[in-house]
Structures are given as C-alpha cells and as structure tokens.
CSV table of C-alpha atoms in Angstrom, one decimal:
chain,number,residue,atom,x,y,z
W,55,MET,CA,-62.1,-226.9,40.6
W,56,LYS,CA,-61.2,-223.7,38.8
W,57,LEU,CA,-64.0,-221.5,37.7
W,58,THR,CA,-63.1,-219.3,34.7
W,59,CYS,CA,-65.0,-217.1,32.3
W,60,GLN,CA,-64.1,-216.9,28.6
W,61,LEU,CA,-63.5,-213.2,27.8
W,62,PRO,CA,-64.8,-211.7,24.5
W,63,SER,CA,-61.9,-210.8,22.1
W,64,ASN,CA,-62.6,-207.1,22.6
W,65,MET,CA,-62.2,-207.4,26.4
W,66,LYS,CA,-59.0,-209.3,26.6
W,67,GLU,CA,-56.0,-207.5,28.1
W,68,LYS,CA,-54.2,-205.3,25.6
W,69,LYS,CA,-51.1,-203.2,25.8
W,70,PRO,CA,-51.7,-199.5,26.3
W,71,HIS,CA,-51.5,-197.4,23.1
W,72,PHE,CA,-49.9,-194.1,24.2
W,73,VAL,CA,-49.8,-192.7,20.6
W,74,ARG,CA,-53.5,-193.5,20.0
W,75,GLU,CA,-54.5,-191.9,23.3
W,76,TYR,CA,-52.5,-188.8,22.6
W,77,PHE,CA,-53.9,-188.7,19.1
W,78,TYR,CA,-57.5,-188.6,20.5
W,79,ILE,CA,-56.6,-185.7,22.9
W,80,ILE,CA,-54.7,-183.6,20.3
W,81,SER,CA,-57.6,-184.2,17.8
W,82,ILE,CA,-60.0,-182.6,20.2
W,83,PHE,CA,-57.7,-179.6,20.8
W,84,LEU,CA,-57.2,-179.2,17.0
W,85,LEU,CA,-60.9,-179.1,16.4
W,86,ILE,CA,-61.2,-176.4,19.1
W,87,TYR,CA,-58.3,-174.6,17.5
W,88,ILE,CA,-59.9,-174.8,14.0
W,89,PHE,CA,-63.2,-173.6,15.4
W,90,LEU,CA,-61.6,-170.6,17.1
W,91,PHE,CA,-59.5,-169.9,14.0
W,92,LEU,CA,-62.5,-169.9,11.7
W,93,PHE,CA,-64.7,-167.7,13.9
W,94,HIS,CA,-62.1,-165.4,15.2
W,95,PHE,CA,-59.8,-164.9,12.1
W,96,ASP,CA,-60.8,-161.2,12.0
W,97,LEU,CA,-59.4,-160.9,15.5
W,98,ILE,CA,-56.1,-162.4,14.5
W,99,ILE,CA,-55.9,-160.0,11.5
W,100,LYS,CA,-56.7,-157.1,13.8
W,101,LEU,CA,-54.0,-158.1,16.3
W,102,SER,CA,-51.5,-158.4,13.5
W,103,LYS,CA,-52.3,-155.0,12.1
W,104,GLU,CA,-52.1,-153.4,15.6
W,105,ASP,CA,-48.8,-155.2,16.2
W,106,ILE,CA,-47.3,-154.0,12.8
W,107,ARG,CA,-48.6,-150.5,13.3
W,108,ARG,CA,-47.1,-150.4,16.8
W,109,SER,CA,-43.8,-151.7,15.5
W,110,LEU,CA,-43.6,-149.1,12.7
W,111,HIS,CA,-44.6,-146.4,15.1
W,112,ASN,CA,-41.8,-147.3,17.5
W,113,GLN,CA,-39.4,-147.6,14.6
W,114,LEU,CA,-40.2,-144.1,13.4
W,115,ILE,CA,-40.0,-142.6,16.9
W,116,LYS,CA,-36.7,-144.3,17.5
W,117,ASN,CA,-34.9,-143.7,14.2
W,118,VAL,CA,-36.2,-140.4,12.9
W,119,SER,CA,-35.4,-136.9,14.3
W,120,PHE,CA,-38.4,-134.7,14.3
W,121,ASP,CA,-36.6,-131.4,14.2
W,122,GLY,CA,-34.9,-129.3,11.5
W,123,ASN,CA,-32.9,-132.3,10.3
W,124,PHE,CA,-36.1,-134.4,9.7
W,125,LEU,CA,-35.7,-134.9,6.0
W,126,ASN,CA,-32.0,-135.7,6.3
W,127,SER,CA,-32.8,-138.1,9.1
W,128,ILE,CA,-35.5,-140.0,7.3
W,129,SER,CA,-33.7,-140.1,4.0
W,130,SER,CA,-30.8,-142.0,5.6
W,131,LYS,CA,-33.1,-144.7,7.1
W,132,LYS,CA,-34.2,-147.8,5.3
W,133,ILE,CA,-37.8,-148.4,6.2
W,134,PRO,CA,-39.6,-151.3,4.4
W,135,GLY,CA,-42.7,-150.3,2.5
W,136,PHE,CA,-42.3,-146.6,3.2
W,137,PHE,CA,-43.6,-144.4,0.4
W,138,GLY,CA,-43.5,-140.8,1.8
W,139,VAL,CA,-44.6,-138.4,4.5
W,140,TYR,CA,-46.6,-135.2,4.8
W,141,VAL,CA,-44.4,-132.7,6.6
W,142,PRO,CA,-45.9,-129.6,8.3
W,143,GLU,CA,-44.0,-126.5,7.1
W,144,SER,CA,-44.5,-122.8,7.4
W,145,LYS,CA,-45.7,-122.6,3.8
W,146,GLY,CA,-48.2,-125.4,4.3
W,147,LEU,CA,-48.2,-129.2,4.1
W,148,SER,CA,-45.3,-130.5,2.1
W,149,PHE,CA,-45.1,-134.1,0.9
W,150,TYR,CA,-41.7,-135.8,0.9
W,151,ASN,CA,-41.4,-138.7,-1.5
W,152,TYR,CA,-39.1,-141.3,0.0
W,153,GLU,CA,-38.3,-143.1,-3.3
W,154,SER,CA,-37.3,-140.0,-5.3
W,155,GLY,CA,-36.0,-138.0,-2.3
W,156,LYS,CA,-37.9,-134.9,-3.4
W,157,SER,CA,-40.3,-132.7,-1.4
W,158,SER,CA,-43.2,-130.6,-2.9
W,159,LEU,CA,-46.3,-128.7,-1.8
W,160,ASN,CA,-49.9,-129.6,-2.4
W,161,VAL,CA,-49.4,-133.1,-3.8
W,162,ASP,CA,-52.6,-134.9,-4.7
W,163,ILE,CA,-52.2,-138.6,-3.7
W,164,ASN,CA,-54.8,-141.4,-3.7
W,165,LEU,CA,-54.6,-142.2,0.0
W,166,SER,CA,-56.7,-145.4,-0.4
W,167,GLN,CA,-53.6,-147.2,-1.7
W,168,TYR,CA,-51.6,-146.5,1.4
W,169,GLU,CA,-51.6,-147.2,5.1
W,170,ILE,CA,-51.3,-143.9,7.1
W,171,PHE,CA,-49.5,-143.5,10.4
W,172,SER,CA,-49.8,-140.2,12.1
W,173,ILE,CA,-47.3,-139.1,14.7
W,174,SER,CA,-47.9,-135.9,16.8
W,175,VAL,CA,-44.8,-133.9,17.8
W,176,GLY,CA,-45.7,-130.8,19.7
W,177,ASN,CA,-48.3,-128.9,17.6
W,178,SER,CA,-47.2,-130.6,14.3
W,179,ILE,CA,-48.6,-133.9,12.9
W,180,TYR,CA,-46.5,-136.0,10.6
W,181,SER,CA,-48.4,-138.4,8.4
W,182,PHE,CA,-46.4,-141.4,7.1
W,183,LEU,CA,-47.6,-143.3,4.1
W,184,PHE,CA,-46.8,-147.0,3.6
W,185,ASN,CA,-47.6,-149.1,0.6
W,186,LYS,CA,-50.8,-151.1,1.4
W,187,LYS,CA,-49.6,-154.1,-0.6
W,188,ASP,CA,-46.4,-154.3,1.5
W,189,PHE,CA,-48.3,-153.6,4.7
W,190,GLU,CA,-50.9,-156.4,4.0
W,191,GLU,CA,-48.1,-158.7,3.1
W,192,GLN,CA,-46.6,-158.0,6.6
W,193,VAL,CA,-50.0,-158.5,8.1
W,194,PHE,CA,-50.3,-161.9,6.4
W,195,TYR,CA,-46.9,-163.1,7.7
W,196,LYS,CA,-47.7,-161.8,11.1
W,197,SER,CA,-51.0,-163.6,11.1
W,198,ILE,CA,-49.3,-166.8,10.1
W,199,LEU,CA,-46.9,-166.3,13.0
W,200,TYR,CA,-49.7,-165.7,15.4
W,201,MET,CA,-51.5,-168.8,14.2
W,202,LEU,CA,-48.4,-170.9,14.6
W,203,SER,CA,-47.8,-169.5,18.0
W,204,PHE,CA,-51.4,-170.3,19.1
W,205,LEU,CA,-51.0,-173.8,17.5
W,206,SER,CA,-47.8,-174.4,19.5
W,207,ILE,CA,-49.6,-173.4,22.7
W,208,PHE,CA,-52.5,-175.7,21.9
W,209,ILE,CA,-50.1,-178.6,21.2
W,210,ILE,CA,-48.2,-178.0,24.5
W,211,PHE,CA,-51.5,-177.6,26.4
W,212,SER,CA,-52.9,-180.8,24.8
W,213,PHE,CA,-49.8,-182.7,25.8
W,214,LEU,CA,-50.0,-181.5,29.4
W,215,THR,CA,-53.7,-182.4,29.4
W,216,TYR,CA,-52.8,-185.9,28.1
W,217,LEU,CA,-50.3,-186.4,30.9
W,218,VAL,CA,-52.9,-185.5,33.5
W,219,LEU,CA,-55.5,-187.7,32.0
W,220,ARG,CA,-52.9,-190.5,31.5
W,221,ARG,CA,-52.1,-190.4,35.2
W,222,ASN,CA,-55.7,-189.9,36.6
W,223,VAL,CA,-57.9,-191.7,34.0
W,224,PHE,CA,-56.2,-193.9,31.4
W,225,LYS,CA,-53.7,-195.6,33.6
W,226,PRO,CA,-56.1,-196.4,36.5
W,227,LEU,CA,-58.6,-197.8,34.0
W,228,GLU,CA,-55.9,-200.0,32.5
W,229,SER,CA,-55.1,-201.3,36.0
W,230,LEU,CA,-58.7,-201.9,36.8
W,231,ASN,CA,-59.1,-203.7,33.5
W,232,ILE,CA,-56.1,-206.0,34.3
W,233,ALA,CA,-57.6,-206.7,37.7
W,234,VAL,CA,-61.0,-207.6,36.3
W,235,ASN,CA,-59.4,-209.9,33.7
W,236,HIS,CA,-57.5,-211.8,36.5
W,237,ALA,CA,-60.7,-212.1,38.5
W,238,MET,CA,-62.7,-213.4,35.5
W,239,ASN,CA,-60.0,-216.0,35.0
W,240,GLY,CA,-60.4,-217.2,38.6
W,241,ASP,CA,-57.2,-215.5,39.8
W,242,TYR,CA,-57.9,-213.3,42.9
W,243,SER,CA,-54.3,-213.0,44.0
W,244,TYR,CA,-53.7,-209.9,41.8
W,245,ARG,CA,-53.5,-206.6,43.8
W,246,LEU,CA,-53.7,-203.0,42.6
W,247,ASN,CA,-51.0,-200.5,43.5
W,248,VAL,CA,-52.5,-198.3,46.1
W,249,ASN,CA,-49.7,-195.7,46.0
W,250,HIS,CA,-51.5,-193.4,43.6
W,251,PRO,CA,-51.3,-189.7,44.3
W,252,ASN,CA,-55.1,-189.2,43.7
W,253,ASP,CA,-57.1,-189.9,46.9
W,254,LYS,CA,-60.2,-191.1,45.2
W,255,ILE,CA,-58.4,-193.5,42.9
W,256,ARG,CA,-56.4,-194.8,45.8
W,257,SER,CA,-59.7,-195.4,47.7
W,258,ILE,CA,-61.1,-197.3,44.7
W,259,PHE,CA,-58.0,-199.4,44.5
W,260,LEU,CA,-58.1,-200.2,48.2
W,261,ARG,CA,-61.8,-201.3,47.9
W,262,PHE,CA,-60.9,-203.5,44.9
W,263,ASN,CA,-58.0,-205.1,46.8
W,264,TYR,CA,-60.4,-205.7,49.8
W,265,LEU,CA,-62.9,-207.3,47.5
W,266,PHE,CA,-60.2,-209.6,46.0
W,267,ASP,CA,-59.1,-210.6,49.6
W,268,VAL,CA,-62.7,-211.6,50.4
W,269,LEU,CA,-63.1,-213.5,47.1
W,270,GLU,CA,-59.7,-215.3,47.5
W,271,ILE,CA,-60.7,-216.4,51.1
W,272,GLU,CA,-64.1,-217.6,49.8
W,273,LYS,CA,-62.5,-219.4,46.9
W,274,ASN,CA,-60.0,-221.2,49.2
W,275,GLU,CA,-62.9,-222.2,51.5
W,276,ILE,CA,-64.9,-223.6,48.5
W,277,ASN,CA,-61.9,-225.5,47.3
W,278,SER,CA,-61.3,-226.9,50.8
W,279,ASN,CA,-64.9,-228.1,51.0
W,280,ILE,CA,-64.7,-229.6,47.5
W,281,TYR,CA,-61.6,-231.7,48.2
W,282,THR,CA,-61.9,-232.3,51.9
W,283,ASP,CA,-64.2,-234.6,53.8
W,284,VAL,CA,-66.3,-232.5,56.2
W,285,LEU,CA,-66.3,-235.1,59.0
W,286,THR,CA,-62.7,-236.3,59.0
W,287,ARG,CA,-61.1,-233.2,57.3
W,288,LEU,CA,-59.2,-235.7,55.1
W,289,PRO,CA,-58.8,-235.6,51.3
W,290,ASN,CA,-62.0,-237.0,49.8
W,291,ARG,CA,-62.7,-239.1,46.7
W,292,GLN,CA,-62.7,-235.9,44.4
W,293,LYS,CA,-59.3,-235.0,45.7
W,294,ILE,CA,-58.0,-238.5,45.0
W,295,LEU,CA,-59.3,-238.3,41.4
W,296,VAL,CA,-57.7,-234.9,40.8
W,297,ASP,CA,-54.4,-236.1,42.2
W,298,ILE,CA,-54.5,-239.2,39.9
W,299,GLU,CA,-55.2,-237.0,36.9
W,300,GLN,CA,-52.3,-234.7,37.7
W,301,ALA,CA,-49.8,-237.4,38.6
W,302,VAL,CA,-47.4,-238.6,36.0
W,303,ASN,CA,-47.3,-242.3,37.1
W,304,PRO,CA,-50.1,-242.6,39.5
W,305,THR,CA,-50.1,-245.5,42.0
W,306,LEU,CA,-53.2,-246.5,44.0
W,307,ILE,CA,-52.9,-248.6,47.2
W,308,LEU,CA,-56.0,-250.1,48.7
W,309,ILE,CA,-55.8,-251.3,52.3
W,310,ASN,CA,-58.5,-253.6,53.8
W,311,ILE,CA,-58.6,-253.9,57.6
W,312,ASP,CA,-60.3,-257.1,58.7
W,313,PHE,CA,-63.2,-256.9,61.2
W,314,PHE,CA,-63.2,-253.0,61.0
W,315,LYS,CA,-67.0,-253.1,60.9
W,316,GLU,CA,-67.0,-254.6,64.5
W,317,ILE,CA,-65.0,-251.6,65.7
W,318,ASN,CA,-67.5,-249.2,64.3
W,319,ASP,CA,-70.4,-251.2,65.7
W,320,CYS,CA,-68.8,-251.4,69.1
W,321,TYR,CA,-67.2,-248.0,69.6
W,322,GLY,CA,-69.1,-245.9,67.0
W,323,ASN,CA,-68.2,-244.5,63.6
W,324,HIS,CA,-66.5,-241.4,65.1
W,325,THR,CA,-64.0,-243.6,66.9
W,326,GLY,CA,-63.6,-245.8,63.9
C-alpha cells in the first residue's frame, strides 16, 4: 500500500529561475539607488564641482608659470572654458583676456557669469575666470559619470549579494522543497546533500535526513505488517491479491491436505 498526497499545482517541483531570482535582487538595489539618487543629487553635484575645480586647479598649477613669463605661458596653453585671469601687477590689478590675448587695467566684468578659481602664489593672488556654461556642462557630464560609476557598483554588489543568497538561501530552500515533495509522494529514500559550507544549513539537512530514515523504517514496517501474517510471517491474503494484480499471467494453485484438521487438533495450531 502506497500512501501519497496530491500536491497543489503551485507546490509542485519546479526548475529554479536564476534570472527571476537575480531580477528580484537587482530590483531592490535599483530602488535603493534611485532613492539615494533623488535625495542626494545635490551631493553628487557638489562632488562633481569639487572634482572639476580640483582638476582645473591642478592643470593650472602644472601648466602655467607664475613668474615674469606668466602671460606668455598661459597664452600658449589650451584650457577648455577659460575666459581670462586677473593678474596682480605693480600698477594694479590687470585683466588678461584669453580669447583676444590682450591685457588691460580696471576692467569691469560681470563675475556672475563665470566660475572663479583663485591661486595664491607668494603674496600675489591670480583669479582665473571660466565660462559658467562650459563649467556647468562639465559638471553635468561629471555627474553622469558619477551616477554610472555608482550604478556599476550597485550592480556588482547586487550580483555578489545574489550569489551569497543563492548559496545560503535559495538553493537550500529548493533542496528542501524537493525533499518535501518526495516525502509527500511516499518516497522517503531521497537524501539531502550534507556537504554544505554553512553549519546551520548542514545541521538542518542532517535532521531532515534523519527524519527520512525514521519514516522509511516505519514505512517498511507498516508494509511488512500489511502483507505478512503476524503469526507465521508468511505472505498473507493481501499480498497474494497484490501479486495477482501485478502479475502478467497470474496462476493460482490451491493445495488441499487431507486430514490436516486432525493434525491441528492433536498437535495444536502452532505445530500445524
């Protein structure tokens, strides 16, 4: 007699969906990324501005000679977005226009249209003016680069998280699901792989295997009692009927022993 349980369609054994599992993980990380992006966009802009300012500052320090050849030095350099510079002179503050290559004193300029970078050299301060439009364009591209970099980090981190969850959560649950399906179908011979690196999961698998061992022994004992006569330990009537049903061309032989009742009456049923 085999006892089975009809599983609901949503509980039947299914193949693992790696893409779907990873999609769930990366969706969570993308939501976190969008949340951080929306509430910390000003921080990304600030980082981009500081990065560009630092880059321009280093470029000016490296490529420009702050000495008597300052104007000749800066005129020979190609600096994107550069408009001009206030140069300290003995006569006062002179403004050098990078586009025209001319220098003049007391120039009135609307500074709100420019980004200003000041570099202190000794007792002199050089104020460099860059077109704000070009500067903001560089900030925009730098912000995009930052966001793509952060997104790449999030994707890599989500994949590593998926691998950890796959090994310690998803795969063990799949194994347990397969084991339970076998048990519900009356098959207790299935055994879980206990060579898992996680001690807790290995302990759970060992307990499941022990439970299946007990259930298999009890199942064999029940089957033995169903198909075996308790007194003689010989196959009983139920076993004969099962064998007849399973046989292709069943043949039944009946043997009658004369005066067998006298043997039972004389020597007892146990001897008979």
